[in-house]
GROMACS .gro file of C-alpha atoms in nm:
model
  154
    1MET     CA    1  -0.777  -5.044  -3.934
    2LYS     CA    2  -0.815  -5.160  -3.575
    3LYS     CA    3  -0.437  -5.144  -3.533
    4ILE     CA    4  -0.426  -4.786  -3.658
    5LEU     CA    5  -0.711  -4.678  -3.427
    6SER     CA    6  -0.561  -4.853  -3.126
    7SER     CA    7  -0.220  -4.697  -3.206
    8LEU     CA    8  -0.376  -4.352  -3.228
    9LEU     CA    9  -0.562  -4.411  -2.904
   10LEU     CA   10  -0.242  -4.522  -2.730
   11ILE     CA   11  -0.043  -4.226  -2.864
   12SER     CA   12  -0.312  -3.975  -2.770
   13SER     CA   13  -0.339  -4.120  -2.417
   14LEU     CA   14   0.041  -4.091  -2.382
   15PHE     CA   15   0.025  -3.725  -2.487
   16PHE     CA   16  -0.258  -3.668  -2.238
   17VAL     CA   17  -0.067  -3.828  -1.950
   18SER     CA   18   0.254  -3.642  -2.033
   19SER     CA   19   0.071  -3.308  -2.054
   20CYS     CA   20  -0.092  -3.366  -1.714
   21SER     CA   21   0.241  -3.434  -1.548
   22LYS     CA   22   0.399  -3.106  -1.663
   23ASN     CA   23   0.405  -2.813  -1.425
   24ASP     CA   24   0.246  -2.552  -1.651
   25GLU     CA   25   0.108  -2.335  -1.371
   26PRO     CA   26   0.116  -1.969  -1.464
   27ASP     CA   27   0.333  -1.733  -1.262
   28VAL     CA   28   0.104  -1.583  -0.999
   29PRO     CA   29   0.229  -1.265  -0.835
   30SER     CA   30   0.271  -1.279  -0.460
   31GLN     CA   31  -0.053  -1.212  -0.275
   32THR     CA   32   0.133  -1.003  -0.015
   33ALA     CA   33   0.353  -0.697  -0.039
   34THR     CA   34   0.580  -0.491   0.184
   35VAL     CA   35   0.455  -0.134   0.229
   36ARG     CA   36   0.629   0.177   0.361
   37TYR     CA   37   0.507   0.537   0.387
   38GLU     CA   38   0.705   0.862   0.390
   39ALA     CA   39   0.599   1.219   0.460
   40THR     CA   40   0.795   1.544   0.457
   41VAL     CA   41   0.737   1.916   0.501
   42ASP     CA   42   0.951   2.164   0.307
   43ASP     CA   43   1.017   2.384   0.616
   44PRO     CA   44   1.110   2.148   0.901
   45GLU     CA   45   1.249   2.435   1.111
   46ASN     CA   46   0.903   2.589   1.153
   47PHE     CA   47   0.676   2.287   1.106
   48LYS     CA   48   0.624   1.931   1.224
   49ILE     CA   49   0.389   1.695   1.046
   50LYS     CA   50   0.082   1.524   1.186
   51VAL     CA   51   0.056   1.184   1.017
   52ASN     CA   52  -0.229   0.933   0.998
   53TYR     CA   53  -0.208   0.607   0.805
   54SER     CA   54  -0.348   0.257   0.770
   55LYS     CA   55  -0.162  -0.070   0.782
   56GLY     CA   56  -0.401  -0.254   0.552
   57GLU     CA   57  -0.631  -0.360   0.836
   58TYR     CA   58  -0.932  -0.383   0.607
   59ASN     CA   59  -0.941  -0.564   0.275
   60ALA     CA   60  -1.175  -0.486  -0.013
   61GLY     CA   61  -1.346  -0.825   0.010
   62GLU     CA   62  -1.402  -0.814   0.386
   63LYS     CA   63  -1.719  -0.686   0.545
   64PRO     CA   64  -1.683  -0.598   0.913
   65SER     CA   65  -1.962  -0.741   1.126
   66GLY     CA   66  -2.150  -0.521   1.374
   67ASN     CA   67  -1.982  -0.196   1.468
   68PRO     CA   68  -1.612  -0.246   1.400
   69THR     CA   69  -1.368  -0.065   1.624
   70ILE     CA   70  -1.150   0.181   1.441
   71PRO     CA   71  -0.779   0.109   1.493
   72PRO     CA   72  -0.551   0.390   1.613
   73LEU     CA   73  -0.470   0.622   1.325
   74ASP     CA   74  -0.102   0.640   1.405
   75GLU     CA   75   0.155   0.508   1.650
   76ASN     CA   76   0.246   0.851   1.790
   77ASN     CA   77  -0.085   0.904   1.976
   78GLY     CA   78  -0.178   1.202   1.762
   79GLU     CA   79   0.143   1.396   1.834
   80PRO     CA   80   0.318   1.554   1.533
   81TYR     CA   81   0.632   1.390   1.395
   82GLU     CA   82   0.961   1.548   1.298
   83SER     CA   83   1.012   1.577   0.924
   84PRO     CA   84   1.093   1.350   0.746
   85PHE     CA   85   0.856   1.079   0.869
   86VAL     CA   86   0.926   0.722   0.758
   87SER     CA   87   0.695   0.442   0.871
   88GLU     CA   88   0.812   0.095   0.956
   89SER     CA   89   0.774  -0.153   0.671
   90PHE     CA   90   0.476  -0.385   0.708
   91GLN     CA   91   0.309  -0.666   0.514
   92VAL     CA   92  -0.034  -0.632   0.349
   93LYS     CA   93  -0.255  -0.882   0.169
   94SER     CA   94  -0.421  -0.844  -0.168
   95GLY     CA   95  -0.718  -0.605  -0.145
   96ALA     CA   96  -0.570  -0.404   0.145
   97LEU     CA   97  -0.686  -0.047   0.198
   98LEU     CA   98  -0.382   0.182   0.208
   99TRP     CA   99  -0.397   0.550   0.298
  100LEU     CA  100  -0.162   0.814   0.432
  101SER     CA  101  -0.242   1.173   0.521
  102ALA     CA  102  -0.006   1.439   0.653
  103THR     CA  103  -0.074   1.794   0.775
  104ALA     CA  104   0.182   2.065   0.855
  105GLU     CA  105   0.159   2.198   1.211
  106SER     CA  106   0.347   2.500   1.344
  107ARG     CA  107   0.614   2.422   1.602
  108ASP     CA  108   0.520   2.732   1.803
  109GLU     CA  109   0.150   2.776   1.877
  110ASN     CA  110   0.205   3.141   1.971
  111LEU     CA  111   0.388   3.227   1.651
  112ILE     CA  112   0.161   3.322   1.363
  113ILE     CA  113   0.292   3.151   1.052
  114ASP     CA  114   0.098   3.112   0.734
  115SER     CA  115   0.075   2.734   0.738
  116GLN     CA  116  -0.072   2.736   0.387
  117LYS     CA  117   0.278   2.807   0.260
  118ALA     CA  118   0.414   2.482   0.401
  119ILE     CA  119   0.443   2.220   0.126
  120VAL     CA  120   0.369   1.866   0.247
  121GLU     CA  121   0.459   1.561   0.040
  122VAL     CA  122   0.354   1.199   0.102
  123ARG     CA  123   0.487   0.888  -0.073
  124LEU     CA  124   0.381   0.522  -0.088
  125TYR     CA  125   0.638   0.250  -0.150
  126ILE     CA  126   0.541  -0.109  -0.229
  127ASP     CA  127   0.824  -0.363  -0.229
  128ASP     CA  128   1.070  -0.069  -0.213
  129LYS     CA  129   0.937   0.090  -0.534
  130LEU     CA  130   0.777   0.434  -0.531
  131ILE     CA  131   0.419   0.367  -0.639
  132LYS     CA  132   0.239   0.691  -0.563
  133SER     CA  133   0.311   1.039  -0.428
  134SER     CA  134   0.110   1.352  -0.358
  135LYS     CA  135   0.204   1.708  -0.269
  136GLY     CA  136  -0.002   1.999  -0.141
  137ASN     CA  137  -0.014   2.319   0.061
  138LYS     CA  138  -0.034   2.224   0.429
  139TYR     CA  139  -0.196   1.885   0.356
  140ALA     CA  140  -0.140   1.580   0.135
  141LEU     CA  141  -0.325   1.248   0.101
  142ILE     CA  142  -0.278   0.912  -0.070
  143SER     CA  143  -0.549   0.644  -0.074
  144CYS     CA  144  -0.571   0.323  -0.276
  145LEU     CA  145  -0.639  -0.050  -0.272
  146TYR     CA  146  -0.344  -0.286  -0.319
  147TYR     CA  147  -0.366  -0.575  -0.564
  148PRO     CA  148  -0.070  -0.774  -0.700
  149SER     CA  149  -0.156  -0.659  -1.053
  150GLY     CA  150  -0.149  -0.290  -0.945
  151ILE     CA  151  -0.321  -0.038  -0.724
  152ILE     CA  152  -0.668   0.107  -0.757
  153ASP     CA  153  -0.691   0.477  -0.670
  154PHE     CA  154  -0.991   0.628  -0.499
   0.00000   0.00000   0.00000
């Protein structure tokens, strides 16, 4: 009986040791992603687009201390872009706040054009895949939080 118990103990300890040495870690998606924004207006002859966007400066789990300074909204110092607008690709971490807004602006301030007729479209790409898009008269907006398992709209 002692031989059987000691054999079982030896076999079970071998199974335990062999199971500990295996690399059974689950596949964890990358905690970072490459993001790119695009914005267009359907009438680029009469309109430019004013674009504001984030580069994931704030993450959902971070709490700014004191009065945080707000980063510049875009790299063009508030001047409208030519359509189509394509941002540079940039890296974001899990929990990053992503948002893009675009507004159609008349090329000629003296010319009265019904800017409500301009259709603006914005698109969000994560790792070169179209994740979200929005379209509207004169204005369009996308906002979400990035997580490796998907995005959370708000």
